[in-house]
Amino acid sequence: MTRLRWSVPTILALAASLLAVPPATARDDGPIKDPIPDDPAPAGMGLVLQEVAQLPKSEPTPPELVTDPRLKRHNRINYVGEIPDGSGRLFVPDLNGKLYFLDGKTKEQKVYLDVGATFAPDFFSAQGLGQGFGFTAFHPEFKKNGKFYTVHVEAGEALKTKTPDLTPQPRTAYHGVVDEWTATDPSSDTFQGTRRELLRVGFSGRIHGIQQIDFSPNARPGDADYGKLYMAVGDGGNGNVGDNGGDPQNLGVPQGKILRIDPAGNDSANGKYGIPADNPYAGQAGKVGEIYAHGMRDPHRFSWDTKGSKRMFLAHIGEHAIESIHQISPGSNLGWSEREGAFRFDKADRCFLYPLPADDIKNGYEYPLAAYDHDPPVGHSCTSDSGHAISGGYVYRGGHLPALRGKYLFTDIVDGRLLYTEERDMRRDPTGQKRAQIYQLAAYDTAGNPVTMRQLAGDNRVDLRFGMDAKGEPYLLAKANGKIWKIVGTRTFADCKTGPVRVSHATRAGDWTPVTPSKWRFENGQVVLAEAGAERPGPRRPFEYAVLQKGPAVGSSRIDAKVRLDTPVEVSNRDVIIVFGYKSDTEFYYAHLSSDNTIYPHNGIFVVNNADRLRIDGQWNGNRQAPKGAPPAIKDAAWHDVQVEHCAGTGEIAVYVDGGRKPIMTAVDTTFGSGRVGFGSFDNVGRLRDLTVTGTPAQ
């Protein structure tokens, strides 16, 4: 073995080398103005929706106390599910008080139980978005034992005459109550039987009470989890400040937790239910044994994947920034109100989140598997509702919609976006840095016309939620108009017939009409824009392009080509465009393919209609601290495959790059139903080859 000789020169040289190491980059612990820069991406797919029912109009109780316009909806239906008795009947709770049963075939509706009337005059649904009759859960053996469970809110005299079973919040103003009902005849469409109260929780605030209650569909008779009732209990709306600050992290109180109980047991403090021995804190002094997981603000909806890993997922509504999906295991801690999503929450700052501390991993918080942020518009008050909230759905494992299998389906309650992420991509990351990509789905009516949930609900505030039947087939329901839709199919976005016209081998000068012929070359099978264009009078539009004259104008069309940007990569705003639907120099569509996606005119789909170009794709987000659109389409000097699909009948437009299975940009616009194809740029240079246009002849 060679022995190292530590001479004075050696020591001095080593010291010098150590001193020469540059210092570590200082951490930026300041406020984060754009927590999640990535937006949901286009899925390239849509759901086909069939309206199956509209529930009756209802009013909050007592009506004279309603001051929040968000409660004044057609009704406040909150979920749709199937009764587990093989009858095919669906159940729908309305927060305003009634439980409806719908016939499995006709969807004819009947009031099965009036929860509001049963608990009047203490029943309360007039203030708070989740107050009233919140949820129903049927025992897995309902067909035999007739048992089901409800959660509702009480105020009034109940606050004086009834006592919460677990530690209430100071200045309790509302009680969340879980009841067990036993139907004499489980097959009846009208309830008759008995009830008993299981559990009562006291809240100081009018929001974030007891949300969902449910049984795991994965548990089988004999399993430890069989017949155990899970309850999502919010923080009461004040879990981060005041007297209740820290409740979600306090294992001595039930607020801000998921609880798990055994309705058939009797070892709880009130003797009305059991505390499962395998709960993580069962039997521990000073801790609520009913707690299964904690650290939650508004645990809105939870579900279990019925195949694969069979994991439990929770959709968690954030404060002012983060909507998130988490995996829930015994003892999981989501971090609220120390954390919102994978960010540090500062109770003194009502506007911004902060980076995680360097040693955060020691806390063991359960950070989101997937998440998106609010991006409120410029000038929006950071202490007011920004109009976003997640409503969790479930991982689709049904048999009728193969394109959805393995996808966790969910919605944004307020704006009605239909979203999903792949279950296989939802993986835990203790650092909170890695999240599954979220995709946004389109929607169609049964005739194949693209629609939005805002259009179907007739309101900009949709109040949209997922539900499902016993086979895992999905439904959607909206409070805005009280309607229920069944998802009866899926469609590929911009999937329409293009043909019989086919144009290719179009690289001769005679095949094209350029704006400025001297700037173009047609050589070696390529169409080359060799000199940058210059702005021209008239509407703001691409400066230089050439229109394909070979073949006829087309309606629905598909454009396939290879393109290259010849402007040096050091130039950030380099671009080329694909023109389609061309009518005239001031009437056409174009897809802008750029290396830069940080300004409005770049990297999007646009229409020029005798006015300045207008962006029509759904990717531009100008509400961010650093606005941006779809990911840059082309960032290098290589050739890239580009595909543009345009369905004239529906107005759908999709742009794909390099054979991607999902489009990088989509739009729906019916301004131009037909026209010619073209290629060009604003003020850059580039080239095209291997062009093929297939389409229907223009009418």
XYZ file of C-alpha atoms in Angstrom:
699
model
C 0.000 0.000 0.000
C 1.365 3.417 -0.907
C 1.750 5.755 2.041
C 0.726 9.387 1.488
C 3.436 11.809 2.557
C 1.929 14.929 4.218
C 4.596 17.472 3.319
C 4.095 21.188 3.969
C 3.569 21.923 0.233
C 0.986 19.148 0.055
C -0.912 20.540 3.035
C -0.824 24.074 1.618
C -2.036 22.853 -1.768
C -4.925 20.947 -0.166
C -5.930 23.981 1.892
C -5.879 26.158 -1.195
C -8.062 23.724 -3.079
C -10.606 23.631 -0.276
C -10.710 27.413 -0.106
C -11.243 27.536 -3.862
C -14.518 25.565 -3.678
C -17.315 28.030 -4.379
C -19.816 28.494 -1.551
C -23.160 26.680 -1.824
C -25.934 28.652 -3.401
C -27.890 30.458 -0.708
C -31.401 29.128 -0.114
C -34.235 31.390 -1.131
C -36.692 31.135 1.750
C -38.860 33.990 0.537
C -42.517 33.755 -0.510
C -43.365 31.664 -3.565
C -45.616 33.531 -5.960
C -46.286 30.617 -8.310
C -46.130 27.387 -6.300
C -46.916 24.948 -9.132
C -45.847 26.392 -12.510
C -47.210 23.467 -14.544
C -50.872 23.511 -15.562
C -53.024 20.484 -16.366
C -52.141 19.362 -19.903
C -54.624 18.486 -22.665
C -55.639 14.852 -22.444
C -56.510 14.580 -26.122
C -59.640 12.758 -25.000
C -63.123 13.632 -23.826
C -66.041 12.124 -21.936
C -69.404 11.549 -23.613
C -72.137 12.647 -21.216
C -75.758 11.573 -21.210
C -78.191 13.417 -18.975
C -80.112 10.897 -16.859
C -81.900 12.949 -14.202
C -82.617 16.343 -12.713
C -83.376 16.436 -9.019
C -86.012 18.815 -7.597
C -85.220 22.359 -6.608
C -84.536 22.855 -2.899
C -83.702 25.650 -0.466
C -81.307 25.892 2.482
C -82.732 25.789 6.015
C -83.593 28.191 7.567
C -83.921 30.308 4.400
C -83.875 33.670 6.193
C -80.255 33.086 7.276
C -78.897 32.531 3.761
C -76.505 35.363 2.880
C -73.943 33.560 0.706
C -75.017 33.482 -2.975
C -73.001 30.296 -3.451
C -75.687 28.464 -1.463
C -78.485 29.658 -3.718
C -78.306 26.868 -6.268
C -80.966 24.811 -8.034
C -80.340 22.304 -5.266
C -77.299 21.056 -3.390
C -76.969 17.444 -4.484
C -73.655 16.211 -3.207
C -73.002 12.682 -4.489
C -74.463 9.859 -6.542
C -73.797 6.223 -5.747
C -75.435 2.820 -5.997
C -77.139 1.012 -3.123
C -75.190 -2.224 -2.495
C -78.152 -4.583 -2.763
C -78.125 -5.587 -6.442
C -81.254 -3.545 -7.217
C -79.407 -1.044 -9.403
C -80.992 1.832 -7.474
C -78.937 4.996 -7.118
C -78.922 7.265 -4.078
C -78.422 11.031 -4.082
C -78.174 13.168 -0.918
C -79.150 16.847 -1.089
C -77.429 19.058 1.478
C -80.735 20.858 1.916
C -82.177 17.784 3.566
C -83.561 14.985 1.403
C -82.163 11.601 0.413
C -83.371 10.490 -3.033
C -83.488 7.024 -4.532
C -83.417 6.702 -8.322
C -84.724 3.665 -10.155
C -81.852 1.714 -11.688
C -83.400 1.690 -15.178
C -85.810 4.612 -15.497
C -83.967 6.913 -13.058
C -87.373 7.840 -11.668
C -86.719 9.597 -8.363
C -88.375 9.276 -4.980
C -87.690 10.829 -1.608
C -86.455 7.918 0.479
C -85.795 9.896 3.658
C -86.182 13.541 4.687
C -83.209 14.007 6.983
C -83.851 17.727 7.351
C -87.398 17.221 8.572
C -86.338 14.428 10.929
C -84.004 16.716 12.831
C -85.954 19.972 12.525
C -85.804 22.607 13.854
C -82.131 22.036 14.713
C -81.194 20.834 11.198
C -79.040 23.553 9.593
C -77.949 24.111 5.973
C -78.218 27.895 5.569
C -74.561 28.879 5.997
C -71.389 27.134 4.907
C -70.856 25.320 1.631
C -70.821 21.863 3.244
C -73.467 22.346 5.910
C -76.677 20.347 5.939
C -77.186 16.695 5.019
C -73.747 15.894 3.720
C -73.375 12.230 2.866
C -74.801 8.727 3.027
C -72.925 5.438 3.374
C -74.601 2.048 3.059
C -73.320 -0.880 5.070
C -71.894 -3.552 2.736
C -74.580 -5.915 4.091
C -77.435 -3.418 3.696
C -79.481 -5.935 1.717
C -79.617 -8.146 4.820
C -79.286 -5.782 7.761
C -80.871 -2.602 6.326
C -78.201 -0.396 7.895
C -76.957 2.863 6.434
C -75.316 5.972 7.846
C -75.787 9.698 7.382
C -74.016 12.864 8.460
C -75.836 16.144 9.008
C -75.355 19.496 10.770
C -77.322 20.836 13.731
C -77.410 24.256 15.382
C -80.031 26.102 17.434
C -81.245 24.366 20.582
C -79.041 21.351 19.902
C -76.078 23.441 21.027
C -77.691 23.757 24.458
C -79.309 20.355 24.887
C -76.796 17.996 23.265
C -73.121 17.422 23.994
C -70.364 16.495 21.500
C -68.797 13.099 22.130
C -65.238 14.165 21.351
C -63.445 17.373 22.323
C -65.337 20.253 20.665
C -63.748 23.435 19.410
C -64.017 26.522 21.631
C -67.172 28.571 21.010
C -68.822 25.656 19.260
C -71.479 26.927 16.831
C -72.382 23.745 14.930
C -72.574 20.030 15.520
C -71.716 17.446 12.892
C -73.777 14.345 13.637
C -73.384 10.772 12.357
C -76.458 8.528 12.635
C -77.106 4.860 11.989
C -80.446 3.973 10.375
C -81.925 0.498 10.167
C -84.566 -0.031 7.496
C -87.334 -2.488 8.289
C -87.548 -3.406 4.587
C -84.251 -2.707 2.745
C -85.978 -3.172 -0.644
C -88.488 -0.370 -0.031
C -88.208 2.995 -1.787
C -89.379 4.803 1.356
C -87.643 4.534 4.692
C -89.350 2.962 7.634
C -87.374 1.779 10.596
C -85.243 3.038 13.457
C -82.231 5.248 13.968
C -79.637 5.912 16.582
C -76.966 8.563 16.969
C -73.395 7.305 16.791
C -71.178 10.332 17.098
C -71.428 14.116 17.499
C -68.520 16.507 16.769
C -68.456 20.214 17.705
C -67.161 22.862 15.286
C -66.675 26.588 15.784
C -66.887 27.467 12.086
C -69.497 27.005 9.377
C -67.165 25.331 6.902
C -65.033 22.173 6.846
C -67.257 19.976 8.968
C -67.759 16.249 8.473
C -67.559 15.614 4.753
C -67.640 12.077 3.354
C -68.379 8.917 5.338
C -67.858 5.519 3.731
C -66.825 1.875 3.913
C -63.860 0.416 2.042
C -65.007 -1.582 -1.000
C -61.848 -3.665 -0.717
C -62.706 -5.165 2.678
C -64.272 -8.622 2.727
C -66.025 -10.494 5.547
C -63.417 -11.587 8.027
C -61.008 -8.737 7.170
C -60.079 -6.340 9.967
C -61.367 -3.461 7.842
C -64.747 -5.019 7.055
C -67.646 -2.920 8.364
C -65.393 -0.104 9.559
C -66.769 3.367 8.858
C -64.358 6.097 7.705
C -65.209 9.756 8.295
C -63.497 12.797 6.772
C -63.615 15.500 9.453
C -62.534 19.014 8.495
C -60.830 21.604 10.675
C -63.987 23.659 11.208
C -62.664 26.474 9.042
C -60.312 27.788 11.708
C -57.669 25.113 11.898
C -54.783 27.487 11.316
C -55.565 30.524 13.487
C -57.117 31.577 16.770
C -58.335 29.194 19.437
C -58.355 26.276 17.005
C -54.929 26.882 15.516
C -53.111 23.590 15.372
C -56.179 21.372 15.714
C -55.305 19.296 12.619
C -51.927 18.474 14.217
C -53.391 17.887 17.694
C -54.039 14.171 18.177
C -56.178 14.970 21.201
C -59.038 16.421 19.121
C -61.001 15.011 16.129
C -60.982 18.068 13.850
C -58.795 17.977 10.730
C -58.667 14.187 10.650
C -59.956 11.030 9.044
C -61.635 8.949 11.721
C -62.310 5.216 11.578
C -64.859 3.529 13.804
C -66.702 0.236 14.177
C -70.465 0.898 14.255
C -71.012 -2.599 15.646
C -68.711 -2.043 18.637
C -69.280 -0.344 21.991
C -65.908 0.513 23.536
C -66.000 4.219 22.570
C -66.353 6.859 25.287
C -70.080 7.138 24.577
C -70.518 3.394 24.218
C -72.282 3.700 20.859
C -69.535 2.390 18.587
C -66.182 0.676 18.733
C -62.630 1.930 18.275
C -60.779 -0.526 15.998
C -57.768 -1.950 17.796
C -55.634 -1.524 14.657
C -56.222 2.230 14.480
C -52.805 3.910 14.786
C -53.549 5.695 18.100
C -56.015 3.285 19.668
C -55.475 2.974 23.413
C -52.846 5.733 23.570
C -53.340 8.189 26.420
C -54.212 11.728 25.383
C -54.898 10.743 21.772
C -58.218 10.238 20.036
C -58.294 6.536 19.279
C -60.708 7.057 16.403
C -58.045 8.915 14.384
C -56.825 7.089 11.285
C -54.943 9.989 9.623
C -54.527 13.698 10.357
C -53.150 17.100 9.322
C -56.100 18.089 7.107
C -57.936 21.297 6.307
C -60.883 20.154 4.214
C -60.663 16.436 3.375
C -63.401 16.583 0.781
C -63.581 13.155 -0.840
C -61.755 9.852 -0.390
C -61.872 6.568 -2.274
C -60.037 3.285 -2.662
C -58.553 1.850 -5.809
C -60.391 -1.455 -6.154
C -57.577 -3.136 -8.083
C -53.818 -2.855 -8.345
C -52.378 -1.519 -5.105
C -55.867 -0.925 -3.635
C -54.587 2.309 -2.127
C -56.776 4.877 -0.376
C -56.742 8.330 -1.992
C -57.936 11.670 -0.636
C -58.733 14.894 -2.482
C -57.793 17.752 -0.169
C -59.071 21.316 -0.626
C -56.416 23.931 0.093
C -56.487 27.356 1.718
C -55.638 29.836 -1.022
C -53.247 27.991 -3.307
C -53.019 24.174 -3.487
C -55.551 21.526 -4.499
C -54.047 18.111 -3.917
C -54.431 14.337 -4.037
C -52.825 12.254 -1.288
C -52.351 8.623 -0.433
C -53.780 7.817 2.986
C -52.317 5.133 5.237
C -52.716 4.576 8.973
C -51.073 7.526 10.727
C -50.635 9.667 7.590
C -50.046 13.359 8.357
C -50.757 15.771 5.480
C -49.102 18.605 7.391
C -51.887 21.198 7.633
C -51.587 23.833 8.938
C -47.807 23.685 9.018
C -47.936 22.734 5.342
C -50.236 23.408 2.425
C -49.424 20.819 -0.184
C -45.636 20.535 -0.322
C -45.062 24.105 0.869
C -44.600 25.775 4.215
C -47.677 27.626 5.431
C -47.052 30.801 7.424
C -50.035 31.725 9.591
C -48.930 35.351 9.540
C -48.989 35.557 5.738
C -52.421 35.181 4.176
C -51.105 35.576 0.637
C -48.107 33.353 -0.050
C -46.590 29.971 0.668
C -42.914 29.351 1.413
C -40.242 26.752 0.551
C -39.885 23.699 2.754
C -37.073 23.883 5.324
C -33.875 22.061 4.459
C -34.474 19.392 7.105
C -38.163 18.934 6.321
C -37.959 15.225 5.540
C -37.652 14.498 9.271
C -41.306 15.527 9.726
C -42.622 12.653 7.628
C -45.474 14.608 6.069
C -47.587 12.903 3.398
C -47.086 15.241 0.452
C -49.334 15.283 -2.642
C -49.153 12.605 -5.296
C -50.603 15.185 -7.689
C -51.603 18.831 -7.265
C -52.484 22.064 -9.020
C -52.587 25.646 -7.820
C -55.127 28.443 -8.041
C -53.457 31.092 -10.212
C -55.847 33.876 -9.164
C -56.257 36.733 -11.638
C -54.094 39.823 -11.324
C -55.445 42.117 -8.627
C -57.409 39.368 -6.877
C -57.476 39.653 -3.097
C -55.357 36.891 -1.619
C -57.721 36.569 1.338
C -60.821 35.830 -0.733
C -62.072 32.768 -2.638
C -60.177 32.356 -5.900
C -62.793 30.051 -7.404
C -61.020 26.679 -7.279
C -61.581 23.560 -5.183
C -60.838 19.916 -5.882
C -63.457 17.203 -5.674
C -61.958 13.759 -5.638
C -63.361 10.925 -7.644
C -61.781 7.527 -7.923
C -59.543 5.274 -9.978
C -61.650 3.918 -12.826
C -61.597 0.117 -12.980
C -64.906 -0.396 -14.770
C -65.515 -2.432 -17.885
C -67.297 -0.076 -20.297
C -64.732 2.698 -20.785
C -61.353 1.084 -21.520
C -59.706 4.420 -22.311
C -60.211 5.464 -18.680
C -58.864 2.388 -16.953
C -56.253 3.139 -14.340
C -57.013 6.854 -14.320
C -57.876 8.707 -11.121
C -60.812 10.889 -12.186
C -61.586 14.147 -10.379
C -63.004 17.605 -10.947
C -62.548 21.202 -10.000
C -65.807 21.857 -8.165
C -66.092 25.509 -9.113
C -64.991 25.905 -12.726
C -66.123 22.420 -13.751
C -62.881 21.161 -15.256
C -62.738 17.401 -15.789
C -59.326 16.111 -14.745
C -57.364 12.923 -14.255
C -53.963 11.592 -13.407
C -52.613 8.099 -13.948
C -52.744 5.906 -10.844
C -49.457 4.284 -11.826
C -47.774 7.708 -11.839
C -49.044 8.699 -8.387
C -46.076 7.829 -6.223
C -45.038 9.066 -2.817
C -42.133 11.494 -2.604
C -41.076 12.481 0.926
C -39.411 15.622 -0.441
C -42.665 16.811 -2.027
C -40.933 17.651 -5.300
C -42.256 14.937 -7.602
C -45.903 14.890 -8.638
C -47.888 13.022 -11.268
C -48.918 14.987 -14.348
C -52.545 16.136 -14.357
C -54.521 16.073 -17.607
C -57.683 17.942 -18.548
C -60.475 16.073 -20.317
C -62.876 17.489 -22.867
C -66.619 16.802 -22.769
C -69.153 15.870 -25.466
C -72.872 15.392 -25.672
C -74.220 12.147 -27.086
C -74.354 13.692 -30.571
C -70.579 14.215 -30.469
C -70.679 17.987 -30.024
C -67.989 19.449 -27.761
C -69.434 21.084 -24.660
C -68.167 22.394 -21.343
C -69.564 21.628 -17.930
C -70.320 25.323 -17.535
C -72.500 25.103 -20.619
C -74.221 21.932 -19.425
C -74.770 23.391 -15.950
C -75.885 26.772 -17.287
C -73.653 28.630 -14.848
C -70.022 29.680 -14.485
C -70.010 28.129 -11.015
C -70.725 24.489 -11.760
C -70.457 22.872 -8.312
C -69.378 19.653 -10.037
C -68.678 16.250 -8.480
C -68.057 12.667 -9.542
C -70.063 9.671 -8.416
C -70.189 6.052 -9.509
C -72.339 2.944 -9.590
C -71.582 -0.473 -8.135
C -69.640 -1.508 -11.243
C -67.429 1.556 -11.055
C -69.075 3.361 -13.985
C -68.871 7.132 -13.515
C -71.518 9.834 -13.130
C -71.276 13.599 -12.804
C -73.627 15.883 -10.904
C -73.908 19.660 -10.570
C -75.607 21.802 -7.956
C -75.953 24.629 -10.475
C -78.930 22.959 -12.181
C -79.359 19.778 -10.132
C -78.598 17.506 -13.080
C -76.911 14.117 -13.197
C -75.042 12.839 -16.249
C -73.762 9.350 -16.877
C -70.458 8.985 -18.696
C -71.424 6.644 -21.510
C -68.312 6.808 -23.668
C -65.036 8.478 -24.517
C -63.889 10.246 -27.676
C -60.517 11.169 -29.055
C -60.282 14.946 -29.325
C -60.496 16.243 -32.911
C -61.271 12.787 -34.250
C -63.137 13.284 -37.511
C -63.099 11.905 -41.031
C -60.489 13.494 -43.284
C -60.581 12.439 -46.896
C -60.748 11.588 -49.744
C -58.551 14.568 -50.706
C -54.856 13.825 -50.321
C -52.112 16.269 -51.284
C -48.406 15.457 -50.998
C -45.089 16.003 -52.859
C -45.827 19.727 -52.830
C -42.368 21.305 -52.865
C -42.250 23.087 -56.216
C -42.467 26.861 -56.394
C -45.635 26.504 -58.484
C -47.339 24.680 -55.588
C -47.188 27.718 -53.319
C -48.159 31.382 -53.218
C -45.873 33.291 -50.802
C -46.611 36.726 -49.402
C -43.134 37.799 -50.578
C -41.777 35.344 -53.221
C -38.224 36.688 -52.992
C -37.919 35.449 -49.414
C -38.583 31.810 -50.347
C -36.671 28.891 -51.866
C -38.044 25.571 -53.114
C -35.201 23.080 -53.259
C -34.175 19.550 -52.308
C -37.745 18.611 -51.502
C -38.038 21.451 -49.009
C -40.105 24.619 -48.707
C -37.676 27.158 -47.245
C -38.458 30.532 -45.719
C -34.926 31.900 -46.197
C -35.418 35.498 -45.150
C -37.365 36.838 -42.186
C -40.595 38.636 -42.892
C -41.523 42.168 -41.968
C -44.685 43.498 -40.377
C -47.363 44.535 -42.853
C -50.274 46.961 -42.625
C -53.551 45.635 -41.299
C -54.341 43.338 -38.392
C -51.539 41.909 -36.329
C -50.823 38.522 -37.951
C -47.881 36.418 -39.170
C -45.517 38.531 -41.267
C -44.522 36.013 -43.909
C -46.112 32.777 -45.084
C -46.822 30.805 -48.231
C -50.205 29.255 -49.066
C -50.402 25.789 -50.637
C -52.182 26.008 -54.002
C -51.820 22.371 -55.000
C -55.101 20.523 -54.576
C -58.434 21.960 -53.436
C -59.316 23.865 -50.295
C -60.371 21.451 -47.543
C -62.827 21.348 -44.684
C -61.946 18.847 -41.962
C -58.267 18.139 -42.437
C -55.116 16.585 -41.108
C -51.761 18.175 -41.839
C -48.592 16.106 -41.414
C -45.167 17.615 -41.992
C -41.621 17.895 -40.779
C -40.491 21.376 -39.813
C -37.226 22.936 -38.736
C -36.464 26.305 -37.185
C -33.400 27.815 -38.837
C -33.133 30.836 -36.558
C -30.267 30.205 -34.109
C -31.305 28.518 -30.889
C -29.867 31.433 -28.925
C -32.857 33.489 -30.082
C -35.626 32.830 -27.571
C -38.614 33.840 -29.688
C -37.833 31.724 -32.753
C -40.931 30.293 -34.414
C -42.664 28.844 -37.450
C -46.394 28.599 -38.124
C -48.744 26.113 -39.783
C -51.642 27.853 -41.497
C -55.041 26.174 -42.041
C -58.586 27.247 -42.801
C -57.079 29.992 -44.978
C -59.623 32.244 -46.720
C -57.637 35.419 -47.259
C -54.682 37.363 -45.921
C -56.807 38.476 -42.962
C -58.909 35.319 -42.462
C -57.246 32.113 -41.292
C -56.101 29.941 -38.394
C -52.505 29.200 -37.516
C -50.609 27.038 -35.041
C -47.618 28.902 -33.656
C -44.692 26.597 -32.873
C -42.131 28.432 -30.784
C -39.235 27.950 -28.402
C -40.808 30.569 -26.145
C -44.073 30.066 -24.275
C -43.864 33.039 -21.925
C -45.750 35.653 -23.904
C -49.276 35.691 -25.283
C -48.502 35.618 -29.033
C -46.231 32.556 -28.834
C -46.729 28.823 -28.909
C -50.475 28.611 -29.297
C -53.410 28.301 -31.693
C -54.708 31.567 -33.127
C -57.439 32.921 -35.387
C -57.096 35.981 -37.599
C -60.562 37.233 -38.558
C -60.146 40.728 -39.985
C -58.733 41.770 -36.626
C -55.563 41.229 -34.606
C -54.756 37.572 -34.059
C -56.691 36.086 -31.166
C -55.458 33.184 -29.106
C -58.056 30.372 -28.968
C -56.196 27.472 -27.332
C -56.850 26.668 -23.703
C -53.254 26.585 -22.539
C -52.425 30.231 -22.009
C -52.375 31.158 -18.322
C -51.907 34.860 -17.843
C -52.697 34.780 -14.133
C -49.266 33.494 -13.152
C -46.466 35.561 -11.731
C -44.599 34.476 -14.874
C -47.371 33.870 -17.463
C -46.944 31.033 -19.892
C -48.734 28.698 -22.243
C -48.208 25.178 -23.507
C -44.695 23.720 -23.191
C -42.339 25.011 -25.930
C -43.063 23.126 -29.152
C -39.558 23.230 -30.669
C -36.407 24.140 -28.765
C -33.566 23.007 -31.038
C -32.369 23.049 -34.644
C -33.498 19.512 -35.504
C -36.358 18.380 -37.729
C -39.618 17.737 -35.904
C -42.806 15.947 -36.884
C -45.851 18.154 -36.615
C -49.466 17.103 -36.975
C -52.424 19.489 -37.017
C -55.963 18.147 -36.961
C -58.971 20.365 -37.662
C -62.566 19.138 -37.451
C -64.674 21.647 -39.332
C -68.016 20.454 -37.978
C -67.136 20.710 -34.314
C -64.393 23.333 -34.505
C -61.916 21.084 -32.683
C -58.224 21.716 -33.360
C -55.339 19.631 -32.027
C -51.595 20.059 -32.523
C -49.179 17.163 -31.957
C -45.373 17.204 -32.058
C -43.003 14.276 -32.641
C -45.642 11.584 -32.570
C -46.873 12.386 -29.077
C -49.974 10.486 -28.011
C -51.417 13.626 -26.433
C -51.707 17.013 -28.166
C -49.541 19.859 -26.950
C -52.296 22.359 -27.823
C -56.044 22.166 -28.377
C -58.799 24.596 -29.248
C -62.454 24.675 -30.213
C -63.497 27.365 -32.692
C -65.953 27.393 -35.605
C -65.006 30.673 -37.286
C -63.712 28.986 -40.447
C -65.048 25.668 -41.667
C -62.699 25.264 -44.607
C -59.721 26.784 -46.357
C -56.199 26.213 -47.535
C -52.997 25.231 -45.768
C -49.823 27.253 -45.404
C -46.422 27.580 -43.750
C -44.439 30.556 -42.507
C -43.338 32.646 -39.538
C -43.504 36.074 -38.006
C -39.912 37.336 -38.207
C -37.900 34.115 -38.223
C -36.670 31.605 -40.790
C -37.370 27.884 -41.108
C -38.289 25.111 -43.505
C -40.821 22.364 -44.188
C -40.671 18.971 -45.907
C -42.673 15.727 -46.257
C -45.981 17.595 -46.230
C -49.180 15.575 -46.558
C -52.647 17.099 -46.332
C -55.699 14.837 -46.119
C -59.119 16.390 -45.963
C -62.694 16.622 -47.067
C -63.368 18.888 -50.056
C -64.451 22.377 -49.029
C -68.161 23.044 -49.416
